[in-house]
Amino acid sequence: MKFADQVVWITGATSGIGEACARGFASEGARLVLSSRRPDELERVRRSCRNPERHLTLPLDLTRTAEFPALVASVLDRTGRIDVLVNNGGVSQRARAMDADEAVERLIMEVDYFGPVSLSKAVLPSMLARQSGHIVVVSSVMGYIGTPGRSSYAAAKHALHGYFDSLRAEVWREGIKVTLVCPGYVRTAISTHALGPRGEQHGRTDGTHVSGIAPEVCARALIRGVARGAREVHVGGWEVAGIYLQRFVPWLLARIVRRMKFSVHNEPASR
Ligand SMILES: NC(=O)c1ccc[n+]([C@@H]2O[C@H](COP(=O)([O-])OP(=O)(O)OC[C@H]3O[C@@H](n4cnc5c(N)ncnc54)[C@H](OP(=O)(O)O)[C@@H]3O)[C@@H](O)[C@H]2O)c1
């Protein structure tokens, strides 16, 4: 068991990748703290994990960062330490840049960027005191490339790389590891929950996600990456090649991306 008795705190644990990570880490012996906004769903996931009595649920909204220090204190009271924080909770976008309300763009940055940054900063003092800990951040292929209809989402995911690469360079001497995970398309409810131009939910599963990899495959890659202390984990189908095209032949990627069919809210699905 790779994570026997380690305390692993997962955000976005009620659905998709976070739910699969919860079951995966529990199978590896971890004691979980499961967080997101919906308490009933957190309970459902807790009960579905191995040794459910060892795990806690802790409702949390990623936009309410002022509450994080008190939430961290309550976790430390109950568990004594946090070994791994998996910043997974997030929301995607289905809107053209010109149509998106600024309030919605800000909300996406709050959930996808400031939420993980704030929670990590609230957890870090206890990790630094122990000279041990692991911060995991679920970014995306969109952390490297920007595609149509996802401007704010891609911006938030790019921002995570800048922030957490800097943080990694600051804290490695203190025994803290930072892993960024970049999935391609995963078969979850992400497109259903994605926000349209006025913040309305997209409400349908796009074809790219119907044919994406299973969340369990993504969770297994994440857990393996965390176990070996990887700097980054790239997981998914052909679309993961976008990361390497961006790095080595950016002009070619730009040509591919501008021809992409894409889905935005309230327009017929194009793929
Ligand atoms: N699916 C993909 O293709 C894909 C690809 C690359 C990266 N990702 C990333 O993977 C992560 C998980 O996404 P998923 O695919 O599993 O999507 P999902 O099924 O929609 O799950 C999103 C999770 O985030 C939580 N969440 C959303 N807004 C929140 C908020 N304001 N406060 C707290 N929790 C919130 C949701 O829980 P509640 O509703 O209970 O709060 C849910 O548990 C995200 O960071 C996403 O960007 C996904």
PDB file of C-alpha atoms and ligand atoms in Angstrom:
ATOM      1  CA  MET A   1       0.000   0.000   0.000  1.00  0.00           C
ATOM      2  CA  LYS A   2       1.651   3.176  -1.255  1.00  0.00           C
ATOM      3  CA  PHE A   3      -0.201   5.619   1.040  1.00  0.00           C
ATOM      4  CA  ALA A   4      -0.767   3.562   4.209  1.00  0.00           C
ATOM      5  CA  ASP A   5      -2.070   5.874   6.969  1.00  0.00           C
ATOM      6  CA  GLN A   6      -1.212   9.036   5.020  1.00  0.00           C
ATOM      7  CA  VAL A   7      -3.773  11.831   5.274  1.00  0.00           C
ATOM      8  CA  VAL A   8      -4.888  12.819   1.768  1.00  0.00           C
ATOM      9  CA  TRP A   9      -7.227  15.823   1.359  1.00  0.00           C
ATOM     10  CA  ILE A  10      -9.054  15.894  -1.981  1.00  0.00           C
ATOM     11  CA  THR A  11     -11.158  18.805  -3.280  1.00  0.00           C
ATOM     12  CA  GLY A  12     -13.807  18.217  -5.942  1.00  0.00           C
ATOM     13  CA  ALA A  13     -14.334  14.792  -4.403  1.00  0.00           C
ATOM     14  CA  THR A  14     -18.038  14.449  -5.307  1.00  0.00           C
ATOM     15  CA  SER A  15     -17.620  13.743  -9.009  1.00  0.00           C
ATOM     16  CA  GLY A  16     -15.362  12.600 -11.837  1.00  0.00           C
ATOM     17  CA  ILE A  17     -11.611  12.633 -11.278  1.00  0.00           C
ATOM     18  CA  GLY A  18     -11.844  13.601  -7.584  1.00  0.00           C
ATOM     19  CA  GLU A  19     -14.282  10.779  -6.821  1.00  0.00           C
ATOM     20  CA  ALA A  20     -12.037   8.275  -8.634  1.00  0.00           C
ATOM     21  CA  CYS A  21      -8.991   9.635  -6.741  1.00  0.00           C
ATOM     22  CA  ALA A  22     -10.850   9.180  -3.452  1.00  0.00           C
ATOM     23  CA  ARG A  23     -11.470   5.492  -4.122  1.00  0.00           C
ATOM     24  CA  GLY A  24      -7.944   5.041  -5.522  1.00  0.00           C
ATOM     25  CA  PHE A  25      -6.140   6.638  -2.560  1.00  0.00           C
ATOM     26  CA  ALA A  26      -8.401   4.753  -0.111  1.00  0.00           C
ATOM     27  CA  SER A  27      -7.419   1.467  -1.789  1.00  0.00           C
ATOM     28  CA  GLU A  28      -3.784   2.442  -1.223  1.00  0.00           C
ATOM     29  CA  GLY A  29      -4.410   2.755   2.529  1.00  0.00           C
ATOM     30  CA  ALA A  30      -4.874   6.541   2.800  1.00  0.00           C
ATOM     31  CA  ARG A  31      -7.101   8.309   5.334  1.00  0.00           C
ATOM     32  CA  LEU A  32      -9.149  10.787   3.316  1.00  0.00           C
ATOM     33  CA  VAL A  33     -10.568  14.233   3.839  1.00  0.00           C
ATOM     34  CA  LEU A  34     -13.194  14.720   1.138  1.00  0.00           C
ATOM     35  CA  SER A  35     -14.254  18.231   0.159  1.00  0.00           C
ATOM     36  CA  SER A  36     -16.517  20.072  -2.267  1.00  0.00           C
ATOM     37  CA  ARG A  37     -19.818  21.947  -1.903  1.00  0.00           C
ATOM     38  CA  ARG A  38     -22.405  19.112  -1.691  1.00  0.00           C
ATOM     39  CA  PRO A  39     -22.424  17.339   1.720  1.00  0.00           C
ATOM     40  CA  ASP A  40     -24.753  14.492   0.646  1.00  0.00           C
ATOM     41  CA  GLU A  41     -22.571  13.628  -2.322  1.00  0.00           C
ATOM     42  CA  LEU A  42     -19.445  13.735  -0.142  1.00  0.00           C
ATOM     43  CA  GLU A  43     -21.104  11.206   2.184  1.00  0.00           C
ATOM     44  CA  ARG A  44     -21.983   8.981  -0.791  1.00  0.00           C
ATOM     45  CA  VAL A  45     -18.368   9.011  -1.964  1.00  0.00           C
ATOM     46  CA  ARG A  46     -17.030   8.412   1.570  1.00  0.00           C
ATOM     47  CA  ARG A  47     -19.258   5.359   1.955  1.00  0.00           C
ATOM     48  CA  SER A  48     -18.084   3.995  -1.421  1.00  0.00           C
ATOM     49  CA  CYS A  49     -14.407   4.060  -0.384  1.00  0.00           C
ATOM     50  CA  ARG A  50     -12.489   1.230   1.279  1.00  0.00           C
ATOM     51  CA  ASN A  51     -12.607   1.588   5.103  1.00  0.00           C
ATOM     52  CA  PRO A  52     -15.209   4.400   5.049  1.00  0.00           C
ATOM     53  CA  GLU A  53     -15.034   4.871   8.835  1.00  0.00           C
ATOM     54  CA  ARG A  54     -11.457   6.208   8.511  1.00  0.00           C
ATOM     55  CA  HIS A  55     -12.431   9.074   6.197  1.00  0.00           C
ATOM     56  CA  LEU A  56     -13.837  12.550   6.879  1.00  0.00           C
ATOM     57  CA  THR A  57     -16.063  14.782   4.816  1.00  0.00           C
ATOM     58  CA  LEU A  58     -15.585  18.540   4.961  1.00  0.00           C
ATOM     59  CA  PRO A  59     -17.863  20.723   2.808  1.00  0.00           C
ATOM     60  CA  LEU A  60     -15.942  23.587   1.218  1.00  0.00           C
ATOM     61  CA  ASP A  61     -16.595  26.181  -1.490  1.00  0.00           C
ATOM     62  CA  LEU A  62     -13.436  27.088  -3.411  1.00  0.00           C
ATOM     63  CA  THR A  63     -14.613  30.700  -3.798  1.00  0.00           C
ATOM     64  CA  ARG A  64     -14.834  31.210  -0.005  1.00  0.00           C
ATOM     65  CA  THR A  65     -11.120  31.450   0.629  1.00  0.00           C
ATOM     66  CA  ALA A  66     -11.511  33.414   3.908  1.00  0.00           C
ATOM     67  CA  GLU A  67     -12.864  30.199   5.474  1.00  0.00           C
ATOM     68  CA  PHE A  68      -9.805  28.101   4.567  1.00  0.00           C
ATOM     69  CA  PRO A  69      -7.600  28.764   7.635  1.00  0.00           C
ATOM     70  CA  ALA A  70     -10.412  27.608   9.965  1.00  0.00           C
ATOM     71  CA  LEU A  71     -11.108  24.549   7.767  1.00  0.00           C
ATOM     72  CA  VAL A  72      -7.427  23.594   7.782  1.00  0.00           C
ATOM     73  CA  ALA A  73      -7.328  23.992  11.582  1.00  0.00           C
ATOM     74  CA  SER A  74     -10.334  21.681  11.922  1.00  0.00           C
ATOM     75  CA  VAL A  75      -8.684  19.046   9.684  1.00  0.00           C
ATOM     76  CA  LEU A  76      -5.435  19.238  11.674  1.00  0.00           C
ATOM     77  CA  ASP A  77      -7.416  18.916  14.931  1.00  0.00           C
ATOM     78  CA  ARG A  78      -9.023  15.728  13.688  1.00  0.00           C
ATOM     79  CA  THR A  79      -6.154  14.107  11.758  1.00  0.00           C
ATOM     80  CA  GLY A  80      -2.969  15.580  13.247  1.00  0.00           C
ATOM     81  CA  ARG A  81      -1.423  16.293   9.841  1.00  0.00           C
ATOM     82  CA  ILE A  82      -2.029  16.620   6.106  1.00  0.00           C
ATOM     83  CA  ASP A  83       0.396  14.578   3.990  1.00  0.00           C
ATOM     84  CA  VAL A  84      -1.090  15.210   0.541  1.00  0.00           C
ATOM     85  CA  LEU A  85      -3.420  17.982  -0.649  1.00  0.00           C
ATOM     86  CA  VAL A  86      -5.042  17.234  -4.021  1.00  0.00           C
ATOM     87  CA  ASN A  87      -6.369  20.512  -5.482  1.00  0.00           C
ATOM     88  CA  ASN A  88      -8.771  18.937  -7.940  1.00  0.00           C
ATOM     89  CA  GLY A  89     -12.090  20.847  -7.721  1.00  0.00           C
ATOM     90  CA  GLY A  90     -12.754  23.050 -10.720  1.00  0.00           C
ATOM     91  CA  VAL A  91     -15.167  24.339 -13.330  1.00  0.00           C
ATOM     92  CA  SER A  92     -14.815  24.632 -17.097  1.00  0.00           C
ATOM     93  CA  GLN A  93     -16.210  27.080 -19.650  1.00  0.00           C
ATOM     94  CA  ARG A  94     -18.318  26.960 -22.810  1.00  0.00           C
ATOM     95  CA  ALA A  95     -18.345  30.550 -24.130  1.00  0.00           C
ATOM     96  CA  ARG A  96     -16.609  32.642 -26.762  1.00  0.00           C
ATOM     97  CA  ALA A  97     -14.231  35.192 -25.230  1.00  0.00           C
ATOM     98  CA  MET A  98     -16.197  38.141 -26.649  1.00  0.00           C
ATOM     99  CA  ASP A  99     -19.481  36.850 -25.164  1.00  0.00           C
ATOM    100  CA  ALA A 100     -18.321  35.926 -21.657  1.00  0.00           C
ATOM    101  CA  ASP A 101     -19.443  38.206 -18.817  1.00  0.00           C
ATOM    102  CA  GLU A 102     -16.520  39.505 -16.816  1.00  0.00           C
ATOM    103  CA  ALA A 103     -18.215  38.263 -13.630  1.00  0.00           C
ATOM    104  CA  VAL A 104     -18.156  34.716 -15.029  1.00  0.00           C
ATOM    105  CA  GLU A 105     -14.530  35.057 -16.100  1.00  0.00           C
ATOM    106  CA  ARG A 106     -13.684  36.172 -12.552  1.00  0.00           C
ATOM    107  CA  LEU A 107     -15.666  33.277 -11.050  1.00  0.00           C
ATOM    108  CA  ILE A 108     -13.691  30.765 -13.138  1.00  0.00           C
ATOM    109  CA  MET A 109     -10.434  32.349 -11.919  1.00  0.00           C
ATOM    110  CA  GLU A 110     -11.723  32.209  -8.315  1.00  0.00           C
ATOM    111  CA  VAL A 111     -12.617  28.512  -8.472  1.00  0.00           C
ATOM    112  CA  ASP A 112      -9.803  27.237 -10.705  1.00  0.00           C
ATOM    113  CA  TYR A 113      -6.886  29.473  -9.666  1.00  0.00           C
ATOM    114  CA  PHE A 114      -7.380  31.423  -6.404  1.00  0.00           C
ATOM    115  CA  GLY A 115      -9.132  28.493  -4.676  1.00  0.00           C
ATOM    116  CA  PRO A 116      -6.189  26.063  -5.084  1.00  0.00           C
ATOM    117  CA  VAL A 117      -3.641  28.823  -4.327  1.00  0.00           C
ATOM    118  CA  SER A 118      -5.422  29.876  -1.114  1.00  0.00           C
ATOM    119  CA  LEU A 119      -6.029  26.365   0.131  1.00  0.00           C
ATOM    120  CA  SER A 120      -2.398  25.405  -0.533  1.00  0.00           C
ATOM    121  CA  LYS A 121      -1.187  28.489   1.362  1.00  0.00           C
ATOM    122  CA  ALA A 122      -3.453  27.594   4.286  1.00  0.00           C
ATOM    123  CA  VAL A 123      -2.103  24.021   4.395  1.00  0.00           C
ATOM    124  CA  LEU A 124       1.584  24.815   3.769  1.00  0.00           C
ATOM    125  CA  PRO A 125       2.546  26.140   7.255  1.00  0.00           C
ATOM    126  CA  SER A 126       1.742  22.749   8.809  1.00  0.00           C
ATOM    127  CA  MET A 127       3.719  20.962   6.057  1.00  0.00           C
ATOM    128  CA  LEU A 128       6.676  23.319   6.479  1.00  0.00           C
ATOM    129  CA  ALA A 129       6.638  22.737  10.238  1.00  0.00           C
ATOM    130  CA  ARG A 130       6.943  18.986   9.580  1.00  0.00           C
ATOM    131  CA  GLN A 131       9.379  19.469   6.652  1.00  0.00           C
ATOM    132  CA  SER A 132       7.189  17.100   4.663  1.00  0.00           C
ATOM    133  CA  GLY A 133       4.136  17.228   2.433  1.00  0.00           C
ATOM    134  CA  HIS A 134       2.895  17.044  -1.118  1.00  0.00           C
ATOM    135  CA  ILE A 135       0.756  19.592  -2.977  1.00  0.00           C
ATOM    136  CA  VAL A 136      -0.981  18.177  -6.053  1.00  0.00           C
ATOM    137  CA  VAL A 137      -2.734  20.435  -8.555  1.00  0.00           C
ATOM    138  CA  VAL A 138      -5.071  19.129 -11.238  1.00  0.00           C
ATOM    139  CA  SER A 139      -4.402  21.407 -14.184  1.00  0.00           C
ATOM    140  CA  SER A 140      -5.160  20.296 -17.746  1.00  0.00           C
ATOM    141  CA  VAL A 141      -3.723  20.087 -21.251  1.00  0.00           C
ATOM    142  CA  MET A 142      -5.322  23.575 -21.258  1.00  0.00           C
ATOM    143  CA  GLY A 143      -2.563  24.567 -18.818  1.00  0.00           C
ATOM    144  CA  TYR A 144      -0.315  24.528 -21.897  1.00  0.00           C
ATOM    145  CA  ILE A 145      -2.591  25.409 -24.799  1.00  0.00           C
ATOM    146  CA  GLY A 146      -5.606  27.657 -25.338  1.00  0.00           C
ATOM    147  CA  THR A 147      -8.512  26.448 -27.476  1.00  0.00           C
ATOM    148  CA  PRO A 148     -11.660  28.262 -28.666  1.00  0.00           C
ATOM    149  CA  GLY A 149     -14.521  28.612 -26.198  1.00  0.00           C
ATOM    150  CA  ARG A 150     -12.252  28.078 -23.153  1.00  0.00           C
ATOM    151  CA  SER A 151     -10.395  31.411 -22.761  1.00  0.00           C
ATOM    152  CA  SER A 152     -10.866  31.924 -19.008  1.00  0.00           C
ATOM    153  CA  TYR A 153     -10.489  28.216 -18.218  1.00  0.00           C
ATOM    154  CA  ALA A 154      -7.219  28.036 -20.183  1.00  0.00           C
ATOM    155  CA  ALA A 155      -6.050  31.260 -18.501  1.00  0.00           C
ATOM    156  CA  ALA A 156      -6.739  29.855 -15.026  1.00  0.00           C
ATOM    157  CA  LYS A 157      -4.971  26.565 -15.814  1.00  0.00           C
ATOM    158  CA  HIS A 158      -1.949  28.382 -17.332  1.00  0.00           C
ATOM    159  CA  ALA A 159      -1.794  30.540 -14.189  1.00  0.00           C
ATOM    160  CA  LEU A 160      -1.612  27.428 -11.998  1.00  0.00           C
ATOM    161  CA  HIS A 161       1.595  26.380 -13.779  1.00  0.00           C
ATOM    162  CA  GLY A 162       3.295  29.727 -13.199  1.00  0.00           C
ATOM    163  CA  TYR A 163       2.299  29.812  -9.538  1.00  0.00           C
ATOM    164  CA  PHE A 164       2.996  26.216  -8.577  1.00  0.00           C
ATOM    165  CA  ASP A 165       6.284  25.993 -10.564  1.00  0.00           C
ATOM    166  CA  SER A 166       7.464  28.996  -8.523  1.00  0.00           C
ATOM    167  CA  LEU A 167       6.188  27.484  -5.280  1.00  0.00           C
ATOM    168  CA  ARG A 168       7.958  24.177  -6.020  1.00  0.00           C
ATOM    169  CA  ALA A 169      11.249  26.018  -6.475  1.00  0.00           C
ATOM    170  CA  GLU A 170      10.719  27.794  -3.115  1.00  0.00           C
ATOM    171  CA  VAL A 171       9.806  24.818  -0.930  1.00  0.00           C
ATOM    172  CA  TRP A 172      11.713  21.777  -2.233  1.00  0.00           C
ATOM    173  CA  ARG A 173      14.529  22.297   0.270  1.00  0.00           C
ATOM    174  CA  GLU A 174      11.918  22.013   3.042  1.00  0.00           C
ATOM    175  CA  GLY A 175      10.834  18.592   1.850  1.00  0.00           C
ATOM    176  CA  ILE A 176       7.632  19.745   0.114  1.00  0.00           C
ATOM    177  CA  LYS A 177       6.794  18.293  -3.290  1.00  0.00           C
ATOM    178  CA  VAL A 178       4.538  19.869  -5.922  1.00  0.00           C
ATOM    179  CA  THR A 179       2.961  17.830  -8.732  1.00  0.00           C
ATOM    180  CA  LEU A 180       0.949  19.350 -11.586  1.00  0.00           C
ATOM    181  CA  VAL A 181      -1.401  16.902 -13.332  1.00  0.00           C
ATOM    182  CA  CYS A 182      -2.439  17.623 -16.939  1.00  0.00           C
ATOM    183  CA  PRO A 183      -5.279  15.410 -18.135  1.00  0.00           C
ATOM    184  CA  GLY A 184      -6.659  15.488 -21.656  1.00  0.00           C
ATOM    185  CA  TYR A 185     -10.335  14.603 -22.143  1.00  0.00           C
ATOM    186  CA  VAL A 186     -11.748  12.569 -19.250  1.00  0.00           C
ATOM    187  CA  ARG A 187     -15.238  11.005 -19.171  1.00  0.00           C
ATOM    188  CA  THR A 188     -16.717  13.152 -16.365  1.00  0.00           C
ATOM    189  CA  ALA A 189     -19.498  15.712 -15.895  1.00  0.00           C
ATOM    190  CA  ILE A 190     -17.085  18.614 -16.523  1.00  0.00           C
ATOM    191  CA  SER A 191     -18.819  19.838 -19.688  1.00  0.00           C
ATOM    192  CA  THR A 192     -22.271  19.490 -18.061  1.00  0.00           C
ATOM    193  CA  HIS A 193     -21.110  21.713 -15.181  1.00  0.00           C
ATOM    194  CA  ALA A 194     -19.171  24.124 -17.456  1.00  0.00           C
ATOM    195  CA  LEU A 195     -20.264  27.771 -17.478  1.00  0.00           C
ATOM    196  CA  GLY A 196     -21.758  29.552 -20.490  1.00  0.00           C
ATOM    197  CA  PRO A 197     -21.428  33.297 -21.226  1.00  0.00           C
ATOM    198  CA  ARG A 198     -23.760  34.379 -18.363  1.00  0.00           C
ATOM    199  CA  GLY A 199     -22.705  31.660 -15.923  1.00  0.00           C
ATOM    200  CA  GLU A 200     -25.462  29.241 -16.953  1.00  0.00           C
ATOM    201  CA  GLN A 201     -24.535  25.537 -16.833  1.00  0.00           C
ATOM    202  CA  HIS A 202     -23.773  24.034 -20.255  1.00  0.00           C
ATOM    203  CA  GLY A 203     -25.874  21.035 -19.239  1.00  0.00           C
ATOM    204  CA  ARG A 204     -24.685  18.454 -21.731  1.00  0.00           C
ATOM    205  CA  THR A 205     -21.831  16.036 -22.134  1.00  0.00           C
ATOM    206  CA  ASP A 206     -19.742  17.001 -25.144  1.00  0.00           C
ATOM    207  CA  GLY A 207     -18.575  14.266 -27.513  1.00  0.00           C
ATOM    208  CA  THR A 208     -14.951  14.875 -26.543  1.00  0.00           C
ATOM    209  CA  HIS A 209     -15.784  13.808 -22.985  1.00  0.00           C
ATOM    210  CA  VAL A 210     -18.022  10.900 -23.995  1.00  0.00           C
ATOM    211  CA  SER A 211     -14.987   9.447 -25.778  1.00  0.00           C
ATOM    212  CA  GLY A 212     -12.467  10.562 -23.119  1.00  0.00           C
ATOM    213  CA  ILE A 213     -10.504   8.262 -20.848  1.00  0.00           C
ATOM    214  CA  ALA A 214     -12.217   6.868 -17.733  1.00  0.00           C
ATOM    215  CA  PRO A 215     -11.735   8.929 -14.549  1.00  0.00           C
ATOM    216  CA  GLU A 216     -10.230   5.836 -12.900  1.00  0.00           C
ATOM    217  CA  VAL A 217      -7.445   5.795 -15.529  1.00  0.00           C
ATOM    218  CA  CYS A 218      -6.720   9.455 -14.790  1.00  0.00           C
ATOM    219  CA  ALA A 219      -6.802   8.818 -11.029  1.00  0.00           C
ATOM    220  CA  ARG A 220      -4.391   5.876 -11.337  1.00  0.00           C
ATOM    221  CA  ALA A 221      -1.902   8.024 -13.285  1.00  0.00           C
ATOM    222  CA  LEU A 222      -2.244  10.804 -10.690  1.00  0.00           C
ATOM    223  CA  ILE A 223      -1.707   8.418  -7.770  1.00  0.00           C
ATOM    224  CA  ARG A 224       1.335   6.798  -9.454  1.00  0.00           C
ATOM    225  CA  GLY A 225       2.757  10.260 -10.177  1.00  0.00           C
ATOM    226  CA  VAL A 226       2.291  11.382  -6.583  1.00  0.00           C
ATOM    227  CA  ALA A 227       3.864   8.152  -5.281  1.00  0.00           C
ATOM    228  CA  ARG A 228       7.007   8.740  -7.340  1.00  0.00           C
ATOM    229  CA  GLY A 229       7.110  12.497  -6.651  1.00  0.00           C
ATOM    230  CA  ALA A 230       6.678  13.451 -10.313  1.00  0.00           C
ATOM    231  CA  ARG A 231       6.945  17.132 -11.230  1.00  0.00           C
ATOM    232  CA  GLU A 232       4.166  16.695 -13.800  1.00  0.00           C
ATOM    233  CA  VAL A 233       1.793  13.971 -14.944  1.00  0.00           C
ATOM    234  CA  HIS A 234       0.360  14.022 -18.500  1.00  0.00           C
ATOM    235  CA  VAL A 235      -2.526  11.613 -19.064  1.00  0.00           C
ATOM    236  CA  GLY A 236      -5.195  11.178 -21.736  1.00  0.00           C
ATOM    237  CA  GLY A 237      -5.586  10.377 -25.415  1.00  0.00           C
ATOM    238  CA  TRP A 238      -4.170  11.941 -28.602  1.00  0.00           C
ATOM    239  CA  GLU A 239      -4.939  15.471 -27.335  1.00  0.00           C
ATOM    240  CA  VAL A 240      -2.084  15.223 -24.819  1.00  0.00           C
ATOM    241  CA  ALA A 241       0.225  15.560 -27.854  1.00  0.00           C
ATOM    242  CA  GLY A 242      -0.869  19.229 -27.846  1.00  0.00           C
ATOM    243  CA  ILE A 243       1.516  19.819 -24.916  1.00  0.00           C
ATOM    244  CA  TYR A 244       4.488  18.622 -26.987  1.00  0.00           C
ATOM    245  CA  LEU A 245       3.366  20.367 -30.180  1.00  0.00           C
ATOM    246  CA  GLN A 246       3.116  23.610 -28.194  1.00  0.00           C
ATOM    247  CA  ARG A 247       6.629  23.097 -26.854  1.00  0.00           C
ATOM    248  CA  PHE A 248       8.378  22.015 -30.061  1.00  0.00           C
ATOM    249  CA  VAL A 249       6.244  23.209 -33.031  1.00  0.00           C
ATOM    250  CA  PRO A 250       3.957  25.958 -31.696  1.00  0.00           C
ATOM    251  CA  TRP A 251       3.172  27.272 -35.213  1.00  0.00           C
ATOM    252  CA  LEU A 252       1.736  23.860 -36.161  1.00  0.00           C
ATOM    253  CA  LEU A 253      -0.378  23.675 -33.002  1.00  0.00           C
ATOM    254  CA  ALA A 254      -1.737  27.181 -33.689  1.00  0.00           C
ATOM    255  CA  ARG A 255      -2.865  26.014 -37.150  1.00  0.00           C
ATOM    256  CA  ILE A 256      -4.543  22.914 -35.730  1.00  0.00           C
ATOM    257  CA  VAL A 257      -6.276  24.834 -32.922  1.00  0.00           C
ATOM    258  CA  ARG A 258      -7.729  27.517 -35.183  1.00  0.00           C
ATOM    259  CA  ARG A 259      -9.441  24.843 -37.269  1.00  0.00           C
ATOM    260  CA  MET A 260     -10.834  23.001 -34.239  1.00  0.00           C
ATOM    261  CA  LYS A 261     -14.549  22.462 -33.978  1.00  0.00           C
ATOM    262  CA  PHE A 262     -15.654  23.497 -30.515  1.00  0.00           C
ATOM    263  CA  SER A 263     -18.657  23.541 -28.263  1.00  0.00           C
ATOM    264  CA  VAL A 264     -20.160  26.652 -26.649  1.00  0.00           C
ATOM    265  CA  HIS A 265     -23.336  26.967 -24.619  1.00  0.00           C
ATOM    266  CA  ASN A 266     -26.632  27.296 -26.555  1.00  0.00           C
ATOM    267  CA  GLU A 267     -25.151  26.493 -29.948  1.00  0.00           C
ATOM    268  CA  PRO A 268     -25.547  23.121 -31.656  1.00  0.00           C
ATOM    269  CA  ALA A 269     -22.827  20.695 -30.588  1.00  0.00           C
ATOM    270  CA  SER A 270     -20.086  20.691 -33.213  1.00  0.00           C
ATOM    271  CA  ARG A 271     -18.258  17.599 -31.960  1.00  0.00           C
TER     272      ARG A 271
HETATM  273  N1  LIG B   1     -12.813  16.005 -17.374  1.00  0.00           N
HETATM  274  C1  LIG B   1     -11.822  16.456 -18.114  1.00  0.00           C
HETATM  275  O1  LIG B   1     -11.777  16.215 -19.337  1.00  0.00           O
HETATM  276  C2  LIG B   1     -10.712  17.261 -17.496  1.00  0.00           C
HETATM  277  C3  LIG B   1      -9.574  17.494 -18.256  1.00  0.00           C
HETATM  278  C4  LIG B   1      -8.533  18.228 -17.712  1.00  0.00           C
HETATM  279  C5  LIG B   1      -8.623  18.714 -16.423  1.00  0.00           C
HETATM  280  N2  LIG B   1      -9.742  18.489 -15.697  1.00  0.00           N
HETATM  281  C6  LIG B   1      -9.786  19.043 -14.337  1.00  0.00           C
HETATM  282  O2  LIG B   1     -10.092  18.010 -13.424  1.00  0.00           O
HETATM  283  C7  LIG B   1     -10.695  18.564 -12.260  1.00  0.00           C
HETATM  284  C8  LIG B   1     -11.930  17.748 -11.904  1.00  0.00           C
HETATM  285  O3  LIG B   1     -12.875  17.864 -12.953  1.00  0.00           O
HETATM  286  P1  LIG B   1     -13.858  16.680 -13.393  1.00  0.00           P
HETATM  287  O4  LIG B   1     -13.573  16.401 -14.803  1.00  0.00           O
HETATM  288  O5  LIG B   1     -13.837  15.594 -12.397  1.00  0.00           O
HETATM  289  O6  LIG B   1     -15.243  17.504 -13.375  1.00  0.00           O
HETATM  290  P2  LIG B   1     -16.610  17.319 -12.546  1.00  0.00           P
HETATM  291  O7  LIG B   1     -17.093  15.933 -12.674  1.00  0.00           O
HETATM  292  O8  LIG B   1     -17.479  18.436 -13.003  1.00  0.00           O
HETATM  293  O9  LIG B   1     -16.152  17.575 -11.041  1.00  0.00           O
HETATM  294  C9  LIG B   1     -15.830  18.859 -10.580  1.00  0.00           C
HETATM  295  C10 LIG B   1     -15.697  18.820  -9.057  1.00  0.00           C
HETATM  296  O10 LIG B   1     -15.351  20.134  -8.601  1.00  0.00           O
HETATM  297  C11 LIG B   1     -16.226  20.511  -7.533  1.00  0.00           C
HETATM  298  N3  LIG B   1     -16.446  21.947  -7.563  1.00  0.00           N
HETATM  299  C12 LIG B   1     -16.905  22.718  -8.594  1.00  0.00           C
HETATM  300  N4  LIG B   1     -17.029  23.991  -8.214  1.00  0.00           N
HETATM  301  C13 LIG B   1     -16.642  24.045  -6.908  1.00  0.00           C
HETATM  302  C14 LIG B   1     -16.551  25.084  -5.932  1.00  0.00           C
HETATM  303  N5  LIG B   1     -16.909  26.354  -6.203  1.00  0.00           N
HETATM  304  N6  LIG B   1     -16.128  24.774  -4.690  1.00  0.00           N
HETATM  305  C15 LIG B   1     -15.782  23.508  -4.373  1.00  0.00           C
HETATM  306  N7  LIG B   1     -15.840  22.487  -5.245  1.00  0.00           N
HETATM  307  C16 LIG B   1     -16.266  22.751  -6.489  1.00  0.00           C
HETATM  308  C17 LIG B   1     -17.516  19.727  -7.792  1.00  0.00           C
HETATM  309  O11 LIG B   1     -18.185  19.445  -6.582  1.00  0.00           O
HETATM  310  P3  LIG B   1     -19.477  20.225  -5.986  1.00  0.00           P
HETATM  311  O12 LIG B   1     -20.396  20.514  -7.126  1.00  0.00           O
HETATM  312  O13 LIG B   1     -20.022  19.240  -4.989  1.00  0.00           O
HETATM  313  O14 LIG B   1     -18.906  21.449  -5.328  1.00  0.00           O
HETATM  314  C18 LIG B   1     -16.977  18.415  -8.358  1.00  0.00           C
HETATM  315  O15 LIG B   1     -16.671  17.525  -7.309  1.00  0.00           O
HETATM  316  C19 LIG B   1     -10.979  20.023 -12.596  1.00  0.00           C
HETATM  317  O16 LIG B   1      -9.988  20.843 -12.021  1.00  0.00           O
HETATM  318  C20 LIG B   1     -10.882  20.070 -14.111  1.00  0.00           C
HETATM  319  O17 LIG B   1     -10.524  21.336 -14.592  1.00  0.00           O
HETATM  320  C21 LIG B   1     -10.786  17.769 -16.199  1.00  0.00           C
END
